[in-house]
Coordinates of C-alpha atoms and ligand atoms in Angstrom, one line a residue:
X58 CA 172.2 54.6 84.6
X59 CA 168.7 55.7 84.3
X60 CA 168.4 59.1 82.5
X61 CA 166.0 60.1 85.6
X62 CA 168.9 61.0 87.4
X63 CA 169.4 64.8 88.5
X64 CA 165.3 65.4 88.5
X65 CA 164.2 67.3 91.0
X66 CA 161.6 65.8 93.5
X67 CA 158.4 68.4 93.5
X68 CA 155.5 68.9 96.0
X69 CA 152.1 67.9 94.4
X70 CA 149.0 69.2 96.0
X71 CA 145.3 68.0 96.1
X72 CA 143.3 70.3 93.9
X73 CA 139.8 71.0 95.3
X74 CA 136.8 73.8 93.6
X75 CA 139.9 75.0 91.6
X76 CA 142.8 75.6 94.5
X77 CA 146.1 73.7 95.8
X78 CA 145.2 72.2 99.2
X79 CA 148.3 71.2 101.6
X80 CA 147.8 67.8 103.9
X81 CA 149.1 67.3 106.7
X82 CA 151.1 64.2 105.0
X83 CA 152.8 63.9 102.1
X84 CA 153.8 60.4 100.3
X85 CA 157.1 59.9 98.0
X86 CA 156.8 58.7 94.6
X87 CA 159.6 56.6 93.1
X88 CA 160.2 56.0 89.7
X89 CA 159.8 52.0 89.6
X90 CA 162.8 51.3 87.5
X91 CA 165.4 53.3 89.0
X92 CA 164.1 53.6 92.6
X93 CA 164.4 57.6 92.6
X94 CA 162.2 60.1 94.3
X95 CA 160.2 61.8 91.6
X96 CA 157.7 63.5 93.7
X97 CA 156.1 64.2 96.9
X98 CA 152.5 63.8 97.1
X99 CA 150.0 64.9 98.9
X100 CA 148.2 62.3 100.9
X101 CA 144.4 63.2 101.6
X102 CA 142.4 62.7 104.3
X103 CA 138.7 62.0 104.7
X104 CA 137.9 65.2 105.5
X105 CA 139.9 66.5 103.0
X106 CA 138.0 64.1 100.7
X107 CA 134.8 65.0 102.1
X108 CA 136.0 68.7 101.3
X109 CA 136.1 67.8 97.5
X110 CA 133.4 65.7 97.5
X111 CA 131.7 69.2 98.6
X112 CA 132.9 71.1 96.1
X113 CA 131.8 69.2 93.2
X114 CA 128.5 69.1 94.2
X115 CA 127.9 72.8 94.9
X116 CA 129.5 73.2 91.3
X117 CA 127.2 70.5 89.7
X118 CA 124.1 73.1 88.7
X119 CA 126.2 75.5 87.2
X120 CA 127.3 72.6 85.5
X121 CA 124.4 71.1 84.1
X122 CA 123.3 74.5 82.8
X123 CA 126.9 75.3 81.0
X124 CA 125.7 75.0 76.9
X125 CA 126.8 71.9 74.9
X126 CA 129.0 74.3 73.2
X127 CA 130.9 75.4 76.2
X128 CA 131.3 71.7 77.2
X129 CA 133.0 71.3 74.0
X130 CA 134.8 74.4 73.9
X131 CA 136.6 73.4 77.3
X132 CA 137.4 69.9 75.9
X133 CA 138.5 71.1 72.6
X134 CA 141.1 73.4 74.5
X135 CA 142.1 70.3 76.6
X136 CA 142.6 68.7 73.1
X137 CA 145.1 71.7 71.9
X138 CA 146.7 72.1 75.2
X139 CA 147.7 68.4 75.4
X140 CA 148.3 68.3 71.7
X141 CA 151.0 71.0 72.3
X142 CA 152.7 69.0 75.6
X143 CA 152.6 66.0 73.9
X144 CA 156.0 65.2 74.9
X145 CA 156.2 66.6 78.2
X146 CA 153.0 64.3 79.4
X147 CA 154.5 61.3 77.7
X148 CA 157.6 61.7 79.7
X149 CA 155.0 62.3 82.8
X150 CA 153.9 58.6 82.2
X151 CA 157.2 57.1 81.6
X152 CA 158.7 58.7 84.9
X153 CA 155.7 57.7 87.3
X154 CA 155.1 54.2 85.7
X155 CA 158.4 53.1 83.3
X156 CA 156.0 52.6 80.6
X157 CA 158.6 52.7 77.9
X158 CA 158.4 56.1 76.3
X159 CA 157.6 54.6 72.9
X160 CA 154.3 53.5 74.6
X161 CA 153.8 56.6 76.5
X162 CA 153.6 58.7 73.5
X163 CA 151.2 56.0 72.0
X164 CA 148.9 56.7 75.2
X165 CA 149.0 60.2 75.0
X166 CA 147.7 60.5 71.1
X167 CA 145.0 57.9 72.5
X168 CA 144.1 60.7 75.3
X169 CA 144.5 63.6 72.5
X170 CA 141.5 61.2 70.6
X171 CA 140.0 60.2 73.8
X172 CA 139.1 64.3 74.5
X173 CA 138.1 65.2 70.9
X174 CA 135.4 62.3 70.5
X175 CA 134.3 63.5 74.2
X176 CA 134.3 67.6 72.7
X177 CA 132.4 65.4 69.8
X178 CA 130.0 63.7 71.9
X179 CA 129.3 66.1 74.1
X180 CA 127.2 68.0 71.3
X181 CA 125.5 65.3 70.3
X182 CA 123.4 64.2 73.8
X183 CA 119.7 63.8 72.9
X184 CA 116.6 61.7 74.0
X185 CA 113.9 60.0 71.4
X186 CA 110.3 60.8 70.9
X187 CA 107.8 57.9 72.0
X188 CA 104.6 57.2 69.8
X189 CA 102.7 57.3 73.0
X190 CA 99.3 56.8 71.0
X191 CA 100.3 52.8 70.3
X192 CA 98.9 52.6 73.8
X193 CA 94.9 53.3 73.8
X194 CA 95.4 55.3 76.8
X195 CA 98.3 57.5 74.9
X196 CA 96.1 59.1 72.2
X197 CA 96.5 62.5 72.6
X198 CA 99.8 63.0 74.2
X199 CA 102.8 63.1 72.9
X200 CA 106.1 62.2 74.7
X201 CA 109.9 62.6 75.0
X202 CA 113.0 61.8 76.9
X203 CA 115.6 64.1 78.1
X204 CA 119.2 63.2 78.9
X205 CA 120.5 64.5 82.3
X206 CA 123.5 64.7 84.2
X207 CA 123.9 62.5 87.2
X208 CA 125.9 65.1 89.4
X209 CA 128.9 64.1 91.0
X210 CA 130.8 61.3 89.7
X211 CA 133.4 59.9 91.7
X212 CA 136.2 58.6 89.4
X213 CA 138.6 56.2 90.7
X214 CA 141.5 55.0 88.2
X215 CA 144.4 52.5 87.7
X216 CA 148.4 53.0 87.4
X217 CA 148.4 51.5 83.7
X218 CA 147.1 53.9 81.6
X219 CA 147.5 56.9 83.8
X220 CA 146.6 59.4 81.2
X221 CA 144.4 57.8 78.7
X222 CA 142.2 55.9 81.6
X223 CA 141.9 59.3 83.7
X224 CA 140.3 60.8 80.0
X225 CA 137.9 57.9 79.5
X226 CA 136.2 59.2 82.8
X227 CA 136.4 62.8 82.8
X228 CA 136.0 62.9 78.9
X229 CA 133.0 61.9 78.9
X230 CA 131.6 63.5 82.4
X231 CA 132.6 66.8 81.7
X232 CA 130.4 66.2 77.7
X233 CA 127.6 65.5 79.7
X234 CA 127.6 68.1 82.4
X235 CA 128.8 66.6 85.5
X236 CA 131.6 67.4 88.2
X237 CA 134.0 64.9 88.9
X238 CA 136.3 63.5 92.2
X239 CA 138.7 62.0 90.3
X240 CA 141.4 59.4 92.6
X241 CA 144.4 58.6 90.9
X242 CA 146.3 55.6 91.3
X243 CA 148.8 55.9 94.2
X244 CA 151.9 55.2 92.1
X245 CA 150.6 57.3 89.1
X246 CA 148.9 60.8 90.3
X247 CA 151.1 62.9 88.4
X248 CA 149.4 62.1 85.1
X249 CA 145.9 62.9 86.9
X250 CA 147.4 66.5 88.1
X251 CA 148.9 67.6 84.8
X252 CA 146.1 66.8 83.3
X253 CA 143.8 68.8 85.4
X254 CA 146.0 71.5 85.0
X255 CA 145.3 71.7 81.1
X256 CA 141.3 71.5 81.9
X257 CA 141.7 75.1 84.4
X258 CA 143.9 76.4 81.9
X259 CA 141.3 75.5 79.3
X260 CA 138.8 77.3 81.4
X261 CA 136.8 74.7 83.4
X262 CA 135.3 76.9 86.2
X263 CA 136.4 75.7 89.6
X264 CA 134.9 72.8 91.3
X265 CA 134.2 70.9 88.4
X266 CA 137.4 68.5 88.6
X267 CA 138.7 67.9 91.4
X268 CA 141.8 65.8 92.1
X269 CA 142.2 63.9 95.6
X270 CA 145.0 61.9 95.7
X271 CA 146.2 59.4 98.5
X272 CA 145.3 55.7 99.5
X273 CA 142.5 54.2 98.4
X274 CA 142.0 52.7 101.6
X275 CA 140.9 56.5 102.6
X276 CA 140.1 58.1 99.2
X277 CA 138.3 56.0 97.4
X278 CA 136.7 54.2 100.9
X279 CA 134.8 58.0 101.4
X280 CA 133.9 58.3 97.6
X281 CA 132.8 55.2 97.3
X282 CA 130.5 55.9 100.9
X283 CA 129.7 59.6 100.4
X284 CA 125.7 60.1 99.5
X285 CA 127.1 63.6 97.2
X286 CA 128.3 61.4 94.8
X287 CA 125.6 59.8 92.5
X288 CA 127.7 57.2 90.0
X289 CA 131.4 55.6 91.0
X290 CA 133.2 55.0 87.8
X291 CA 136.3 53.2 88.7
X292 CA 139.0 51.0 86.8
X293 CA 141.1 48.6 88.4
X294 CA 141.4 45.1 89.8
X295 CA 138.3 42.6 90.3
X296 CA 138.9 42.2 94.1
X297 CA 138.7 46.5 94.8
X298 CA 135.7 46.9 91.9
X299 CA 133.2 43.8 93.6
X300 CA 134.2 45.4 97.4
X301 CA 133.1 48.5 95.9
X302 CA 129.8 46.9 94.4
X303 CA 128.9 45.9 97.3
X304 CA 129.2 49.3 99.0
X305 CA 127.8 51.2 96.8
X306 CA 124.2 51.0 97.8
X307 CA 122.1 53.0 94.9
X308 CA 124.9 54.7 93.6
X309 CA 125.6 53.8 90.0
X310 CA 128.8 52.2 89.2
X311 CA 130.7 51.3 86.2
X312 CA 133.5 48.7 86.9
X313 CA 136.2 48.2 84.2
X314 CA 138.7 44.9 85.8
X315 CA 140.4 42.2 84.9
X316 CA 140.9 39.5 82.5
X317 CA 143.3 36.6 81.0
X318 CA 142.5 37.4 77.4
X319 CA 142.7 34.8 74.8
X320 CA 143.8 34.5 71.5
X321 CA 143.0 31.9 69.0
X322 CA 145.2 31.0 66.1
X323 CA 143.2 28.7 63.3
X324 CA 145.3 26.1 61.3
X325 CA 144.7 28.7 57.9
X326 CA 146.8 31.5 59.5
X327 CA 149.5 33.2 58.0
X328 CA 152.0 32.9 60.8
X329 CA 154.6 35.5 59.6
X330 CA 151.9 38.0 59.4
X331 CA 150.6 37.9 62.9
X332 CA 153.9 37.7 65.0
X333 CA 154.3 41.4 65.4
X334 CA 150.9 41.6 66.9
X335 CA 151.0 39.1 69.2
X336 CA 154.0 40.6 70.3
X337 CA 152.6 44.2 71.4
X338 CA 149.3 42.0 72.8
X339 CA 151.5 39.9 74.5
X340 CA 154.3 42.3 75.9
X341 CA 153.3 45.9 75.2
X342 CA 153.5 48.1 79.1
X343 CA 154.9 44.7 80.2
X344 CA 151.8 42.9 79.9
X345 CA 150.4 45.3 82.5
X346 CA 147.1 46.0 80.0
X347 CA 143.6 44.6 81.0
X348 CA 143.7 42.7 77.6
X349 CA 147.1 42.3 77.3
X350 CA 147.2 38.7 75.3
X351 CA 148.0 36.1 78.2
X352 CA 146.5 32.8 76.6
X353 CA 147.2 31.5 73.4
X354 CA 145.6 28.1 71.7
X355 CA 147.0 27.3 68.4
X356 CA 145.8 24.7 66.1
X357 CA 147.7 21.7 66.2
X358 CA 149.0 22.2 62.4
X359 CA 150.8 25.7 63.0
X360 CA 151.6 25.6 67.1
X361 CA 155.4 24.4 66.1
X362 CA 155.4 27.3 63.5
X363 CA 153.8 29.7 65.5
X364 CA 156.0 28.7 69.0
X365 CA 159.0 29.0 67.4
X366 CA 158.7 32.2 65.6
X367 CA 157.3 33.9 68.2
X368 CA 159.7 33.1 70.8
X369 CA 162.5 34.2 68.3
X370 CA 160.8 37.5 67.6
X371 CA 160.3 37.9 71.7
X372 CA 164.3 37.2 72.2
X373 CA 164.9 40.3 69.7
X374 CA 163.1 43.0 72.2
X375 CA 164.6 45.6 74.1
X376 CA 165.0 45.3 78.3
X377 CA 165.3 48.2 79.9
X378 CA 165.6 52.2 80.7
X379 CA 162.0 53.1 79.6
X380 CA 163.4 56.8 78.6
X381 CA 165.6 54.8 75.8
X382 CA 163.3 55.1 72.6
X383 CA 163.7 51.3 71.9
X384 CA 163.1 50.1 74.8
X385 CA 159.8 47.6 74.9
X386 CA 159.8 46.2 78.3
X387 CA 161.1 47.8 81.2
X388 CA 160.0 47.3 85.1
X389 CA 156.8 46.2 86.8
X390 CA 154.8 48.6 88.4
X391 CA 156.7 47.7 91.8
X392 CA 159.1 45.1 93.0
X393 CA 156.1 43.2 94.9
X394 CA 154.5 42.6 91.8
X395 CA 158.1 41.1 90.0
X396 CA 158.0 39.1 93.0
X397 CA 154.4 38.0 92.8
X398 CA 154.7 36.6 88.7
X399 CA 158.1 35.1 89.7
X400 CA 156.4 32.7 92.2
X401 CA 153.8 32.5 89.5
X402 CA 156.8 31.5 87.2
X403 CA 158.1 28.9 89.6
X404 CA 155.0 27.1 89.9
X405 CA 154.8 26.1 86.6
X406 CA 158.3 24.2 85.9
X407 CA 157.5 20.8 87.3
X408 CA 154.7 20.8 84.5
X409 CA 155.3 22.8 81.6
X410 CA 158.0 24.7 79.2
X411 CA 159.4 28.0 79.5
X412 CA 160.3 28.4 75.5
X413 CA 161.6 31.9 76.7
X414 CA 162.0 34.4 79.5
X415 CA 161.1 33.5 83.4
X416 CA 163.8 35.5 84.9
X417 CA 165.1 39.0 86.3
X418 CA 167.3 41.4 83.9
X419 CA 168.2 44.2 85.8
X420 CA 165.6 43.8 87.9
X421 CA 163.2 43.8 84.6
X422 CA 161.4 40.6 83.8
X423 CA 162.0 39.2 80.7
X424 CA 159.4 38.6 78.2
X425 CA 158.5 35.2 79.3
X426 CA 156.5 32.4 77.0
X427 CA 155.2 29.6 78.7
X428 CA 153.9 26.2 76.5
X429 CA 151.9 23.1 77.6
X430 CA 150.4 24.8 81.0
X431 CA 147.7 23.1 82.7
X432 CA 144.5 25.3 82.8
X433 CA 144.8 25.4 86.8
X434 CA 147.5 27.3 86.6
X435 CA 148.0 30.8 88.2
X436 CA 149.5 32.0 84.6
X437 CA 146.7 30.4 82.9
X438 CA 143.5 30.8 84.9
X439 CA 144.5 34.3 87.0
X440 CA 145.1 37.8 85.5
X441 CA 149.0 37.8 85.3
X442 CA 149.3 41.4 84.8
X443 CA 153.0 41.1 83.4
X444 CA 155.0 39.9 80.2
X445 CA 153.3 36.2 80.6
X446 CA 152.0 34.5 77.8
X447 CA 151.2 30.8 77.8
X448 CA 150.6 28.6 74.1
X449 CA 148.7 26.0 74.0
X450 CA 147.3 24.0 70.9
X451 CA 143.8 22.8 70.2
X452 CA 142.5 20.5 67.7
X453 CA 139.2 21.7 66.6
X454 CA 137.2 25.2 66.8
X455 CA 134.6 23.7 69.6
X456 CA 137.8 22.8 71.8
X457 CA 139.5 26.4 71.6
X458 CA 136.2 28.2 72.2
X459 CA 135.6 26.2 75.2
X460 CA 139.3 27.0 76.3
X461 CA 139.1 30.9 76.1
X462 CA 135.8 31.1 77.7
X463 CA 137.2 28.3 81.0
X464 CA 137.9 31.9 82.5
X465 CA 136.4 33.7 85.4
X466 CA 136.7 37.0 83.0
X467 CA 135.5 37.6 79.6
X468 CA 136.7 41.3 78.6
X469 CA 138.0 40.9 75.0
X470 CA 139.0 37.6 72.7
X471 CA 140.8 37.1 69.4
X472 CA 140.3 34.7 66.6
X473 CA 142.9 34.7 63.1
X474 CA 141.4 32.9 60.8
X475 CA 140.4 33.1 57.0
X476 CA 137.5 30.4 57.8
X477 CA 134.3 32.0 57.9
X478 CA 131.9 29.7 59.9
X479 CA 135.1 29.7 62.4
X480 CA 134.9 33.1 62.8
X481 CA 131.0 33.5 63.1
X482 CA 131.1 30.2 65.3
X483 CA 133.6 32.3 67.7
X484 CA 131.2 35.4 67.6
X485 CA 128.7 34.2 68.9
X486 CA 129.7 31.4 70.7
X487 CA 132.8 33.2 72.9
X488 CA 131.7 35.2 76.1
X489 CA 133.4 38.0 76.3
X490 CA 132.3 42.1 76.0
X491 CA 134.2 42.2 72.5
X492 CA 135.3 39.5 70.1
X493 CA 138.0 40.5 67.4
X494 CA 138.3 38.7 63.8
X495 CA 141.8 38.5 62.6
X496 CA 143.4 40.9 65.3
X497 CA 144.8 40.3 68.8
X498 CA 142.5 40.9 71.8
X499 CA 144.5 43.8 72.8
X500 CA 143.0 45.6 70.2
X501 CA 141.2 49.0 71.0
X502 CA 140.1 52.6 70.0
X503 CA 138.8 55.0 72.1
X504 CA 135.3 55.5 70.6
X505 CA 134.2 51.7 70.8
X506 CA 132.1 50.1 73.1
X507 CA 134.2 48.8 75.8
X508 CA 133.9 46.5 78.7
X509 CA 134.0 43.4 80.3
X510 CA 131.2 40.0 81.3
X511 CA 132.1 37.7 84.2
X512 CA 134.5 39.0 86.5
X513 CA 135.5 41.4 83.6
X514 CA 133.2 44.1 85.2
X515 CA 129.6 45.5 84.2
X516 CA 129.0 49.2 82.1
X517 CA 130.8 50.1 79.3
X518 CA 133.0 52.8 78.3
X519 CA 134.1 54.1 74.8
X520 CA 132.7 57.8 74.9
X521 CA 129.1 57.6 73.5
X522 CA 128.7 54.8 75.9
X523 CA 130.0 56.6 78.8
X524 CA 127.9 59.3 78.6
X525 CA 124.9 57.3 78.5
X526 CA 126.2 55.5 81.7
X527 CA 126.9 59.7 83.1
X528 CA 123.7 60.9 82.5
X529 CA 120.1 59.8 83.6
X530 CA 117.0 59.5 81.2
X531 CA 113.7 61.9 82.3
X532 CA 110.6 61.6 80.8
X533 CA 108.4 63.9 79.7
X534 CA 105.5 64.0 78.8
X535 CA 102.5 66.1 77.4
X536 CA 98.9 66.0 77.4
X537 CA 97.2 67.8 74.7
X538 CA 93.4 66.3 76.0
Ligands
NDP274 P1 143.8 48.5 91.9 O1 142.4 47.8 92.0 O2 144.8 48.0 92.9 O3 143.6 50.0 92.1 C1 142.8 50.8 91.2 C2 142.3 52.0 92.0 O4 141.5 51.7 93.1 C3 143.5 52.8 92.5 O5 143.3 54.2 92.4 C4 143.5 52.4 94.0 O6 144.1 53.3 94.9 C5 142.0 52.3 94.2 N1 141.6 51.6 95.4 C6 142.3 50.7 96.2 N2 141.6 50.3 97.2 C7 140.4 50.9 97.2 C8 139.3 50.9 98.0 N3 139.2 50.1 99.1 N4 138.2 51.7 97.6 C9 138.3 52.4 96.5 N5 139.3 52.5 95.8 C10 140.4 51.8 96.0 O7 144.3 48.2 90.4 P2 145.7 48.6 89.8 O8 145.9 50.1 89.9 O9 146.7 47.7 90.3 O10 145.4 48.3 88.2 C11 145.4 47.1 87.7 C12 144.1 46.4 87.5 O11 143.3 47.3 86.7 C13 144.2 45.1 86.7 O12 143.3 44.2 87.3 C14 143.7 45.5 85.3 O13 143.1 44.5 84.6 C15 142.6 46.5 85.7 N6 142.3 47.4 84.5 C16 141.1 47.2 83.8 C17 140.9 47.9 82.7 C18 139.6 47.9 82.0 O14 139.2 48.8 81.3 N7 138.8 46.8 82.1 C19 141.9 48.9 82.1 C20 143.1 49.0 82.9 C21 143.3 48.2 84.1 P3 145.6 53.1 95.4 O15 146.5 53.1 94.2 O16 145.9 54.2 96.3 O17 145.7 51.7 96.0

């Protein structure tokens, strides 16, 4: 039985210009692997949305004048704060989303590092100065550029990374002087609300983050429509981000979505060395990370090797209760979605092997590793979003390259190989936002640039890069004549 048992539903309530607002509705939260209420939640309105929406912006000039040192004061607070709950948020995570706690506490250190770069970054915004006289009609002036804050920023995030996704918006939006709506996930707002706890308790004046949660059919709809809010930064699947796009007139908009990221595995590789890594790519949250490894293409000389060992090492992991320490894979984010890969599953057995996995334990899918699928797919060619890998094998560098990139996303790719012109071919010739030599595509830290090409999305985040996205560039310029 799930160590969840005996927890105490609580009321959670929308937090708007630094006060608990009641709705008129209120939305349980179940734990996805053991069905329990957790929570009740506040479901907003538009006009409660609207209402937040408001408060941001009347707080966004005493924003943009708050000192770069104040900015990082507040963040650097949020950095101790969280640094001291460590455990409690972890356990947040794992109760709202059964990530297994092992990975929970992995995403809160990422958060604790996500906030320091942004108290980091937020001290270091600056402009350039342009040599205006390499123009005949500049001689005599001289020139510079200013970063700004947008304003408002509505923030709109996924269920995956509840914690660490939530930081990699208003990290970097509260460094460069801007007031944020933040929407959580419906199935993960507790990580949002904790969160924006720690920031009043670190002394964020009221207004400045705001927390709406409820559908985001309602929520997001009004941030995504309201003229207050200058930049949309959301996170989430393809099919929400493009609708988005498309209604978000001038606003600005970041879109972090989906992908089927690729690994390739040259003939030169040290198998034994890269299981353990493919594993956490492969089957780390469940496979519920937007570059969780989903397609592997092995050359011909170590697939046997590599297919064997791999689906001996993916037999080995734990199934289960995400509070146990050792568990690695526990339940999808709601029984829909086990539903959704299992047809996924089905499809493939009248054309290709399931070495491992494919089933229901406990109502937890097994890691599952799929060899010689067609690229047409669902598992191959669609974001599978679960503990899905498929291995394939490829017989020169051209053939895997072309593989990876017969994808409608291109977020992150992998290449192991100790051949050099294999791994500068793959650089340059694999489209993608980030290629990685001799690593899994899963790979990430918090202060690189990050983000997607294709149906991957368009901005990038990583803090430095986020604030240039949160802020706007103003020119100015002198004339000594
Ligand atoms: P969804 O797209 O379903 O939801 C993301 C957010 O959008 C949620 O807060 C959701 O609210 C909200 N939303 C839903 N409908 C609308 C709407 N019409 N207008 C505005 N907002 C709306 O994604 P998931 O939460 O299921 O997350 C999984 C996806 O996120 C995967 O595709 C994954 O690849 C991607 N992702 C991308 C990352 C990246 O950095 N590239 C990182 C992590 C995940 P509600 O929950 O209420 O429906």
């Amino acid at each position: 039985m799930s160590k969840l048992t005996g927890v105490q539903p609580t009321k959670k309530y929308l937090m708007i210009n630094g006060e608990k607002v009641e709705t008129d509705q209120y939305g349980s939260l179940y734990s996805p692997y053991s069905g329990e209420e957790i929570a009740q939640i506040a479901m907003a309105n538009k006009e409660q949305t609207e209402m937040a929406i408001n408060a941001a912006y009347e707080s966004r000039h005493l924003m943009a004048k708050m000192p770069a040192y104040k900015r990082a004061e507040v963040l650097e607070k949020v950095v101790f704060l969280l640094t001291e709950k460590a455990d409690e948020a972890a356990e947040i995570i794992t109760r709202e989303s059964s990530k297994p706690i092992m990975f929970s506490k992995a995403e809160v250190a990422r958060t604790i590092e996500t906030y320091k770069f942004s108290a980091e970054e937020a001290k270091r915004i600056h402009g350039e100065t342009i040599p205006f006289d390499a123009a005949s009609g500049g001689v005599g002036r001289i020139g510079y550029t200013l970063r700004e804050p947008i304003g408002v920023i509505g923030a709109i995030t996924p269920f995956n990374f509840p914690m660490n996704l939530v930081a990699h918006k208003v990290g970097p939006a509260i460094a460069a002087g801007n007031t944020i709506v933040l929407k959580p996930a419906s199935q993960t707002p507790l990580s949002a609300l904790f969160i924006a706890e720690l920031f009043e308790e670190a002394g964020l004046p009221p207004g400045v983050l705001n927390v709406v949660t409820g559908p985001g059919s309602v929520v997001g709809e009004e941030i995504v429509r309201n003229d207050r809010v200058s930049m949309v930064t959301f996170t989430g699947s393809p099919e929400v981000g493009i609708g988005i796009r498309n209604r978000a007139g001038l606003k600005k908009t970041t879109l972090e979505l989906g992908s089927n990221s690729a690994l390739i595995i040259d003939k030169d590789t040290e198998i034994d060395q890269i299981i353990d890594r493919c594993i956490m790519g492969a089957f780390s949250n469940q496979g519920q990370v937007c570059i969780s490894l989903q397609r592997i293409y092995a050359h011909e000389d170590v697939y046997e090797e590599f297919t064997e060992k791999f689906t001996q090492a993916a037999k080995q992991l734990k199934v289960g209760d995400p509070l146990e320490p050792d568990t690695y894979i526990s339940s999808l984010i709601s029984k829909g979605e086990a539903d959704r890969v299992l047809g996924w599953i089905e499809e493939t057995k009248s054309s290709a092997d399931i070495a491992t996995g494919g089933c229901l334990r406990n109502g937890v899918l097994e890691p599952t590793i799929i060899t010689n699928a067609e690229h047409d797919l669902k598992v191959s060619c669609q974001e599978a979003f679960a503990p899905i890998v498929v291995v394939n094998k490829f017989r020169s560098m051209e053939e895997a390259v072309q593989q990876v990139n017969n994808s409608r996303f291109g977020l992150q790719a992998g290449i192991y190989t100790n051949n050099v012109k294999h791994a500068m071919y793959a650089s340059q010739e694999l489209h993608v936002g980030g290629v990685i030599i001799n690593d899994v595509p899963t790979y990430r830290v918090d202060q690189m640039p990050y983000g997607g090409v294709k149906e991957s999305g368009t901005g990038r985040e990583g803090i430095k890069y986020a604030v240039e996205e949160m802020t706007e560039m103003k020119l100015i310029v002198w004339n000594n004549n």
